[in-house]
N, CA, C and O atoms as a printed pandas DataFrame, in Angstrom:
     atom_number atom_name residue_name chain_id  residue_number  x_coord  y_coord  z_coord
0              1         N          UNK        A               1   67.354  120.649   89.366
1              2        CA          UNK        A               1   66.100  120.082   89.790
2              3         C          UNK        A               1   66.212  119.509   91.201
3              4         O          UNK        A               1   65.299  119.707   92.003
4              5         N          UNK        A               2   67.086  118.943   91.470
5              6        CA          UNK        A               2   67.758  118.250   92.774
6              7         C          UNK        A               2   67.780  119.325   93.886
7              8         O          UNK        A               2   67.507  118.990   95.039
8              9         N          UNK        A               3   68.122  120.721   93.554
9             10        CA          UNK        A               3   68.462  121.590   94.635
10            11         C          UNK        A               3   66.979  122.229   94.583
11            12         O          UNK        A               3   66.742  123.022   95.494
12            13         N          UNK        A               4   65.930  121.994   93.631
13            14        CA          UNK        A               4   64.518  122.690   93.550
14            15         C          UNK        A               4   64.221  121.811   94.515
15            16         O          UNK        A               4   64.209  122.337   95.628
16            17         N          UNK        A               5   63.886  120.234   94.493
17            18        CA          UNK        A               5   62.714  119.535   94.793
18            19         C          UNK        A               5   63.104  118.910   96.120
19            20         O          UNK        A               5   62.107  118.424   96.653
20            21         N          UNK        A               6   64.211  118.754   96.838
21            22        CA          UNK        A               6   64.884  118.102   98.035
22            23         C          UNK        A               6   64.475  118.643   99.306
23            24         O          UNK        A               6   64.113  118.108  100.355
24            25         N          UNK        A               7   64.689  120.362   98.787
25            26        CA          UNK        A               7   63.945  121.096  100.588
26            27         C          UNK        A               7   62.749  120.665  100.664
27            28         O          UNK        A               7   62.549  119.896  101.604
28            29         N          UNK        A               8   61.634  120.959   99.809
29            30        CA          UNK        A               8   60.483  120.759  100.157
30            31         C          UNK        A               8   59.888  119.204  100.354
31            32         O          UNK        A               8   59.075  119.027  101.261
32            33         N          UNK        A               9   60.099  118.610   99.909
33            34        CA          UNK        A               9   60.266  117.138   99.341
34            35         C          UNK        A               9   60.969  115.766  100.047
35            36         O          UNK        A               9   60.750  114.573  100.256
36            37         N          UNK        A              10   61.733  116.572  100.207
37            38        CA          UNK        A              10   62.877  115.456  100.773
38            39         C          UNK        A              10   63.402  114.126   99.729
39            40         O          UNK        A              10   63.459  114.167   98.500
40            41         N          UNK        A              11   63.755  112.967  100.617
41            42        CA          UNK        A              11   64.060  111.762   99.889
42            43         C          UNK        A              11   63.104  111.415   98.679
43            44         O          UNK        A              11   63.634  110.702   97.827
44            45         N          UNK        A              12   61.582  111.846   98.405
45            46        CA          UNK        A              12   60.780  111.375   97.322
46            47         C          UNK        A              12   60.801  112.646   96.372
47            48         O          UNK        A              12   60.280  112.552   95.260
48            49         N          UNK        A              13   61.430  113.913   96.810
49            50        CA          UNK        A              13   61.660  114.944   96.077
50            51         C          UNK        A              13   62.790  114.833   94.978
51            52         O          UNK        A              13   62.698  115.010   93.764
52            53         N          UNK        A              14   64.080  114.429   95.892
53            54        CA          UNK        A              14   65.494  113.343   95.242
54            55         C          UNK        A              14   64.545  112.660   93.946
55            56         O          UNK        A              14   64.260  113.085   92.826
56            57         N          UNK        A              15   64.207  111.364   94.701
57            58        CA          UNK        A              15   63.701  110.321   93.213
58            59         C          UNK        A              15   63.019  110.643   92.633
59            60         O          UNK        A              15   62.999  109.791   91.746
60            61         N          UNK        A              16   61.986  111.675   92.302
61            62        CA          UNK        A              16   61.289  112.568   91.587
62            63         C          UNK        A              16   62.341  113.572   90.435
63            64         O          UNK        A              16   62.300  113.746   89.217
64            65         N          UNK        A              17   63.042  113.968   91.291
65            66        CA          UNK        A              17   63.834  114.568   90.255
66            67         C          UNK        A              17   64.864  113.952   89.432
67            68         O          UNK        A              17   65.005  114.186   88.232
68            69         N          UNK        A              18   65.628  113.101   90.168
69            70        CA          UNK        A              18   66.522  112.304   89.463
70            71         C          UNK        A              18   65.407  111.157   88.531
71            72         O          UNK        A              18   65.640  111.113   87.323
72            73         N          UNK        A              19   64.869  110.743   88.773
73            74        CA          UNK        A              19   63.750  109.982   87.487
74            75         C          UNK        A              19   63.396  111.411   86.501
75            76         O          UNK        A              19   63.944  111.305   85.404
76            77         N          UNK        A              20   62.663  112.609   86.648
77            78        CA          UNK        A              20   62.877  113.364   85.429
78            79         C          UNK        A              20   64.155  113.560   85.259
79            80         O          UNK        A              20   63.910  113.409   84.063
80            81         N          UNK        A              21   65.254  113.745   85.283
81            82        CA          UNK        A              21   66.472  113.996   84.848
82            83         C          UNK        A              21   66.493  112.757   83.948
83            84         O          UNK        A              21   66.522  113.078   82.760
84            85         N          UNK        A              22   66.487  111.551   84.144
85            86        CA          UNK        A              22   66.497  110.225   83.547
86            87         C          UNK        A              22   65.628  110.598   82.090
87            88         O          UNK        A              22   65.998  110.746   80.926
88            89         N          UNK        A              23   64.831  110.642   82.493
89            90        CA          UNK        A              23   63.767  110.740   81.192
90            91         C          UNK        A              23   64.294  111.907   80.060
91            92         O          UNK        A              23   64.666  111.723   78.902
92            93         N          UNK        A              24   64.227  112.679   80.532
93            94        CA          UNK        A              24   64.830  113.881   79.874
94            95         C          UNK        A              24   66.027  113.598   79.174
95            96         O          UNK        A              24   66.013  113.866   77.973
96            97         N          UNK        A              25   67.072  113.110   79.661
97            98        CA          UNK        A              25   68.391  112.733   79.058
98            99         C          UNK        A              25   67.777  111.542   78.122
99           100         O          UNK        A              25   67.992  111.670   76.917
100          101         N          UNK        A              26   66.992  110.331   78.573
101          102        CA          UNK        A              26   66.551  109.229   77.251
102          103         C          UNK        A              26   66.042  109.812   76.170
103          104         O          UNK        A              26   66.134  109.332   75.041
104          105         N          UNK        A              27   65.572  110.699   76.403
105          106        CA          UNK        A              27   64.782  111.625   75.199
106          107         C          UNK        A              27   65.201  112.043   74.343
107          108         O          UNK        A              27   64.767  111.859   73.206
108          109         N          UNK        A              28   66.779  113.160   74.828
109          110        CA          UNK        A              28   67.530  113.795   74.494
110          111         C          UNK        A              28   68.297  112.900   73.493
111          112         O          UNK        A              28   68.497  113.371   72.373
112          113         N          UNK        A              29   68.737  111.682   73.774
113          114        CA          UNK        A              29   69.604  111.092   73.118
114          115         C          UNK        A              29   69.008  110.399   72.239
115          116         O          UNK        A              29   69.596  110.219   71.173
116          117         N          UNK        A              30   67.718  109.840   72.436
117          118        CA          UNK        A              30   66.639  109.402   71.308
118          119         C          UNK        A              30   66.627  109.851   70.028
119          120         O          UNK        A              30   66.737  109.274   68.947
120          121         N          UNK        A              31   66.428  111.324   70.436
121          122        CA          UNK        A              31   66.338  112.570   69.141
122          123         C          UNK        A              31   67.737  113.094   68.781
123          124         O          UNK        A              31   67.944  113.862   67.841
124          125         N          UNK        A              32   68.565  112.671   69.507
125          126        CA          UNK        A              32   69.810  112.595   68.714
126          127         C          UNK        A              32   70.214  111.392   67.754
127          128         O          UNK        A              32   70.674  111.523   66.620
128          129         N          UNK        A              33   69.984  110.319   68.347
129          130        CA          UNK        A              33   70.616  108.807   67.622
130          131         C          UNK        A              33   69.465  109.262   66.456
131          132         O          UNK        A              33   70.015  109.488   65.378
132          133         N          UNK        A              34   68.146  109.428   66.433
133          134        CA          UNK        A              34   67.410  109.476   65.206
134          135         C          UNK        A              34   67.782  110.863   63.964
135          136         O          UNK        A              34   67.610  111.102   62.768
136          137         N          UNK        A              35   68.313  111.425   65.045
137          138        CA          UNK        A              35   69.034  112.385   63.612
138          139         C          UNK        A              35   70.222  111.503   63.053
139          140         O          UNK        A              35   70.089  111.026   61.926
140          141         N          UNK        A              36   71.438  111.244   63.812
141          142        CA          UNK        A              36   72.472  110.473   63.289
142          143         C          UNK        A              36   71.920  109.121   62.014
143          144         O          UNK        A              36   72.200  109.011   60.820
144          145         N          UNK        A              37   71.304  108.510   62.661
145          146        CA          UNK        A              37   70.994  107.450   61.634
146          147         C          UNK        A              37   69.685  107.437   60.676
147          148         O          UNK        A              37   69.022  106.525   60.182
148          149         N          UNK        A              38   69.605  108.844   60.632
149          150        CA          UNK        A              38   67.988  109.232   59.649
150          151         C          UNK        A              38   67.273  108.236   59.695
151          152         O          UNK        A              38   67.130  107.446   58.762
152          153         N          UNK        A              39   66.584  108.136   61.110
153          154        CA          UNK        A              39   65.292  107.683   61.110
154          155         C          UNK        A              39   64.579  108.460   61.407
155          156         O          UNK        A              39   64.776  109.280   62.303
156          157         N          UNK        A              40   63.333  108.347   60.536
157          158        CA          UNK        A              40   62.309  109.061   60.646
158          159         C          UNK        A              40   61.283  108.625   62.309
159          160         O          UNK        A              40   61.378  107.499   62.797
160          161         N          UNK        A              41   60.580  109.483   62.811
161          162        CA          UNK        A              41   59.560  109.260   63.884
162          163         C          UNK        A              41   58.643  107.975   63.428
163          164         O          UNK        A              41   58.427  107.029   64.185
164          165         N          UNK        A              42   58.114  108.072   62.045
165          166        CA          UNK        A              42   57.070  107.555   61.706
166          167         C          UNK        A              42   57.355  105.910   61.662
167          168         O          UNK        A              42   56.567  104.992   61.894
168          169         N          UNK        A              43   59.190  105.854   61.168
169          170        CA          UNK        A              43   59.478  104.648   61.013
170          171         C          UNK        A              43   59.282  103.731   62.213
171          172         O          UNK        A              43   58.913  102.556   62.182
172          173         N          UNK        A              44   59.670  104.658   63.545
173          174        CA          UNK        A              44   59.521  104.098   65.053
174          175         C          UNK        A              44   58.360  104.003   65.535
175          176         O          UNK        A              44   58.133  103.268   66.496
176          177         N          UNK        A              45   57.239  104.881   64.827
177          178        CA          UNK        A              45   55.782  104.666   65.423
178          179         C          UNK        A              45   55.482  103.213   64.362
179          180         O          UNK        A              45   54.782  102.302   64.803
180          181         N          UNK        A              46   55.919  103.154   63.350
181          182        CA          UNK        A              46   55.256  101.978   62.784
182          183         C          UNK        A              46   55.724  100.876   62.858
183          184         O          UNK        A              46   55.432   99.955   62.094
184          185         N          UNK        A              47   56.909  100.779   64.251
185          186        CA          UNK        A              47   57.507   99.632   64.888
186          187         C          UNK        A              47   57.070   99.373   66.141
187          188         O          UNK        A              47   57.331   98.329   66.738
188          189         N          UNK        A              48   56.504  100.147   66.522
189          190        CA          UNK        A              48   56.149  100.082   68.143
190          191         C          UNK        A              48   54.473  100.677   68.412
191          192         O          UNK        A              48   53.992  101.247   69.391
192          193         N          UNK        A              49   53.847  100.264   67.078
193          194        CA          UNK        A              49   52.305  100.568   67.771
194          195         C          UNK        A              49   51.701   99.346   68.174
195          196         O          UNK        A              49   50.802   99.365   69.016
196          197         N          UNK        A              50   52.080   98.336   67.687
197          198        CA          UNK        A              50   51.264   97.181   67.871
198          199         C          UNK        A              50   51.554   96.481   69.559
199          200         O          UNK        A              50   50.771   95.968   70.359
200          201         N          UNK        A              51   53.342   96.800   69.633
201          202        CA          UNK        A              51   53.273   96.251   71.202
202          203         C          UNK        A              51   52.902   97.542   71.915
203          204         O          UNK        A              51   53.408   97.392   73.027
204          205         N          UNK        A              52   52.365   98.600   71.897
205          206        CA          UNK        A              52   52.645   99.523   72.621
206          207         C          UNK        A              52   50.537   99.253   72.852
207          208         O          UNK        A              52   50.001   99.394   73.950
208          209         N          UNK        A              53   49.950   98.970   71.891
209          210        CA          UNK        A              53   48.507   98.290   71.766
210          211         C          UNK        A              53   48.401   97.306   72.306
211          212         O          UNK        A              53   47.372   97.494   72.956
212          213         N          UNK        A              54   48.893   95.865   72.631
213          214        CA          UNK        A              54   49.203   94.867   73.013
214          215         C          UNK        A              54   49.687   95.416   74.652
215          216         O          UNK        A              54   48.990   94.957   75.557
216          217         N          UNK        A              55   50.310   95.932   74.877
217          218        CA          UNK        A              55   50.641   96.399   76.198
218          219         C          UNK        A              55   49.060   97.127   76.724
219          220         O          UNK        A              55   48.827   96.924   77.916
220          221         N          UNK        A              56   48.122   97.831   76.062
221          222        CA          UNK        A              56   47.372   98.597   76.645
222          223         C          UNK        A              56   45.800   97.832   76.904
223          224         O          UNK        A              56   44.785   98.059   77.562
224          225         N          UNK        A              57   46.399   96.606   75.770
225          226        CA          UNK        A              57   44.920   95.782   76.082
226          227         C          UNK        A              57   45.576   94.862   77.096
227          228         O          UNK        A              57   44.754   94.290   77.811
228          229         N          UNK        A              58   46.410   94.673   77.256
229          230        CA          UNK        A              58   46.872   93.870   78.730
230          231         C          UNK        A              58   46.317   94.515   80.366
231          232         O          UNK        A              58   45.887   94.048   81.421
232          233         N          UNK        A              59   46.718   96.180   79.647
233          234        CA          UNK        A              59   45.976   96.745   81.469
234          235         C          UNK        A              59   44.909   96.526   81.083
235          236         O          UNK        A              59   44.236   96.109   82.025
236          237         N          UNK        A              60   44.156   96.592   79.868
237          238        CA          UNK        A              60   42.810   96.725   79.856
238          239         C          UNK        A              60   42.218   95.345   80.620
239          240         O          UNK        A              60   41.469   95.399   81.595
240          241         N          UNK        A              61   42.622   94.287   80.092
241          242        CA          UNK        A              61   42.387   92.658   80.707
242          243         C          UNK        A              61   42.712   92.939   82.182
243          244         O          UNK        A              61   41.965   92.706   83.132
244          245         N          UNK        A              62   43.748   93.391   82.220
245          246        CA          UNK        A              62   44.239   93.426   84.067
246          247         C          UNK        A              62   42.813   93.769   85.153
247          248         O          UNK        A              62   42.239   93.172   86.063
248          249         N          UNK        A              63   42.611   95.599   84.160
249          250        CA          UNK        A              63   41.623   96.249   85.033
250          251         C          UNK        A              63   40.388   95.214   85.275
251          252         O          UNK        A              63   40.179   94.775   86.406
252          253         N          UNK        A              64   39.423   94.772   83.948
253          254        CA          UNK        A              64   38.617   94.245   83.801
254          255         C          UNK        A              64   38.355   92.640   84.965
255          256         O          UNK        A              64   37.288   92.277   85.461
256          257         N          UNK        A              65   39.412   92.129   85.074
257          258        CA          UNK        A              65   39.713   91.098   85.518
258          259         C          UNK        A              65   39.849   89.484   84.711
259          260         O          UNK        A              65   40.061   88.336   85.103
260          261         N          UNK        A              66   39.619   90.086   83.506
261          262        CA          UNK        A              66   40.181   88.883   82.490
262          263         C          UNK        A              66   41.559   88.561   82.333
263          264         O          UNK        A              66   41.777   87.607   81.587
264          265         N          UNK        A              67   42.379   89.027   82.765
265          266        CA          UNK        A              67   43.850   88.860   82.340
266          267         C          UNK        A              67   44.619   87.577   83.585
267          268         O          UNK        A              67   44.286   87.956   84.708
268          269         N          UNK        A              68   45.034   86.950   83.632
269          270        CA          UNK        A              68   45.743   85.603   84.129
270          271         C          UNK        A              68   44.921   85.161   84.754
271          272         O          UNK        A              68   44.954   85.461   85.948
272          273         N          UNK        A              69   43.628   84.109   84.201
273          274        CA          UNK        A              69   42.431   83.288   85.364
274          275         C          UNK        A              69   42.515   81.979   84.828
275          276         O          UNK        A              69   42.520   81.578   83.664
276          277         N          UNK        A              70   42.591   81.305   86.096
277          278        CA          UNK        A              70   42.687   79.700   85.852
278          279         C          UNK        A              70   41.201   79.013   85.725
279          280         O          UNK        A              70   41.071   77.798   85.579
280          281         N          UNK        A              71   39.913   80.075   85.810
281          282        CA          UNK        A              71   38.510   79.408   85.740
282          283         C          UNK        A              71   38.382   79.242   84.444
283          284         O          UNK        A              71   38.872   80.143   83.763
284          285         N          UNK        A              72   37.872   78.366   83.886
285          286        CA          UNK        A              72   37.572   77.727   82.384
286          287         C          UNK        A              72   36.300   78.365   81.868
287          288         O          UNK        A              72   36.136   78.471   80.653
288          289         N          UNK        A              73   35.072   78.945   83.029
289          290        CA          UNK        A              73   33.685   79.105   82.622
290          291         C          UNK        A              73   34.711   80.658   82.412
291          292         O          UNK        A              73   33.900   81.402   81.861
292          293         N          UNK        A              74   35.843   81.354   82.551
293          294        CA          UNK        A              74   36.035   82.773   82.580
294          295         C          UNK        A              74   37.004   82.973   81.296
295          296         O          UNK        A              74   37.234   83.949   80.583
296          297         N          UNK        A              75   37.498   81.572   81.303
297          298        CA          UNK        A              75   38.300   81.737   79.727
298          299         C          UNK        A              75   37.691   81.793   78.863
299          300         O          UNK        A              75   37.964   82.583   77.960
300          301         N          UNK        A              76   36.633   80.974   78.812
301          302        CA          UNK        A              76   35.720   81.064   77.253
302          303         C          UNK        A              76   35.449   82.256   76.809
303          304         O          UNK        A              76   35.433   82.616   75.631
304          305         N          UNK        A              77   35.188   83.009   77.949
305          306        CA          UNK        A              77   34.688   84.477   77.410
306          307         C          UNK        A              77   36.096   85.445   76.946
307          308         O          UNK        A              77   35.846   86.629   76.718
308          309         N          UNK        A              78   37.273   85.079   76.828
309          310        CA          UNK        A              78   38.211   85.813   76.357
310          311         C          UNK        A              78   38.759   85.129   75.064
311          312         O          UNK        A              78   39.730   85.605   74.475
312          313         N          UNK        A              79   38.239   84.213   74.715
313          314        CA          UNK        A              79   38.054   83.770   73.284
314          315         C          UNK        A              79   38.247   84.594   71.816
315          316         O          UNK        A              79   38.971   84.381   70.844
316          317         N          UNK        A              80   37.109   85.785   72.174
317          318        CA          UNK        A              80   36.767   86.264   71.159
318          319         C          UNK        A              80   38.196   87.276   70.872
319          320         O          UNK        A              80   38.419   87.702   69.738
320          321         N          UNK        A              81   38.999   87.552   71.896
321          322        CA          UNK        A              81   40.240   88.237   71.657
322          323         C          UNK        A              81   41.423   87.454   71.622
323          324         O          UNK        A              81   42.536   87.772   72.039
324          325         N          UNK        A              82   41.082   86.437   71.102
325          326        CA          UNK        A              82   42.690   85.563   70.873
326          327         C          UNK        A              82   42.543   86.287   69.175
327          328         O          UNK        A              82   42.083   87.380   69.508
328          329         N          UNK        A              83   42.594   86.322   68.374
329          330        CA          UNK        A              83   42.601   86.814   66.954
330          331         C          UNK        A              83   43.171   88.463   67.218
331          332         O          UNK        A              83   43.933   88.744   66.293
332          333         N          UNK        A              84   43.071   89.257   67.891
333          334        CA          UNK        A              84   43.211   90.374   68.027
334          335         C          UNK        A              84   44.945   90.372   68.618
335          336         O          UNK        A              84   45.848   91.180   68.404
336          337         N          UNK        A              85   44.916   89.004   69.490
337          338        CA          UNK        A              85   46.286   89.065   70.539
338          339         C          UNK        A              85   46.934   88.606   69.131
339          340         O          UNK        A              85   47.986   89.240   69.045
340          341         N          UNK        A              86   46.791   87.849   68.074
341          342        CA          UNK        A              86   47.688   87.296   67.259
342          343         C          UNK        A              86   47.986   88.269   66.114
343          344         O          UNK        A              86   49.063   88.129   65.536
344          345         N          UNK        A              87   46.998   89.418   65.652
345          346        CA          UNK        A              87   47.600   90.092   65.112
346          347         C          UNK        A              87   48.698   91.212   65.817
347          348         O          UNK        A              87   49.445   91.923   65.144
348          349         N          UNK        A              88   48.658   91.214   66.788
349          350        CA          UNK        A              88   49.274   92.141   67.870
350          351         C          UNK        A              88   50.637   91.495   67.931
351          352         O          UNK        A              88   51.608   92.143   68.320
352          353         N          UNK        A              89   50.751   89.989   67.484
353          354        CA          UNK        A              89   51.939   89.353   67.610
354          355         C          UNK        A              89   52.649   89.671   66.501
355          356         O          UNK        A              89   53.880   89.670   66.505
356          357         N          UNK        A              90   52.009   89.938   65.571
357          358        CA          UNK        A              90   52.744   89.775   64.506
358          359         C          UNK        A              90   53.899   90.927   64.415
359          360         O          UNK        A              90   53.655   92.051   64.854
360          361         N          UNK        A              91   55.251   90.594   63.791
361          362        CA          UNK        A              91   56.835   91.045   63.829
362          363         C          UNK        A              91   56.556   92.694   62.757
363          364         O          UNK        A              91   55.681   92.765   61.894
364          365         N          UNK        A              92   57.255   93.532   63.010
365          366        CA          UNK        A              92   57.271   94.978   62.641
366          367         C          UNK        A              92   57.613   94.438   60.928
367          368         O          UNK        A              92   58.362   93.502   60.648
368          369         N          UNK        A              93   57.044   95.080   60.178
369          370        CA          UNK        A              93   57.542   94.885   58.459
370          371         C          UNK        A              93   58.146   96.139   57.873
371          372         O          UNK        A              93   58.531   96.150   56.704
């Protein structure tokens, strides 16, 4: 990938490829350790949906502009999602 993306590319061609190489190998070994220790996919989706939800209503707050405001007339209105952030807290079972 390194000798594909460098001529044309240059230095952001490099970190382009070496970041997919990265990914690719985390992957690789992912789906290996989960064969070794028979875990199922489903067991890992039903450990990691709630922060992976919790992470997506965070950009969502980010985009919106509700997410870190020190105005009080702007907090009230994020009220109605404190119940939503606390089930989102809750620990994998």
């Amino acid at each position: 990938m390194l000798a594909l993306l460098i001529p044309p590319f240059g230095l952001t061609g490099a970190a382009v490829a070496a970041a997919a190489a990265v990914v690719l190998e985390q992957a690789m070994t992912v789906a290996t350790e989960l064969r070794r220790f028979n875990v199922s996919t489903r067991a890992i989706a039903g450990c990691t949906w709630r922060p992976a939800l919790a992470a997506a209503m965070a950009v969502v707050l980010a985009a919106v502009g509700w997410g870190w405001i020190d105005d009080p007339a702007q907090f009230a209105l994020s009220k109605p999602l404190f119940p939503a952030a606390q089930f989102m807290s809750l620990s994998c079972s």
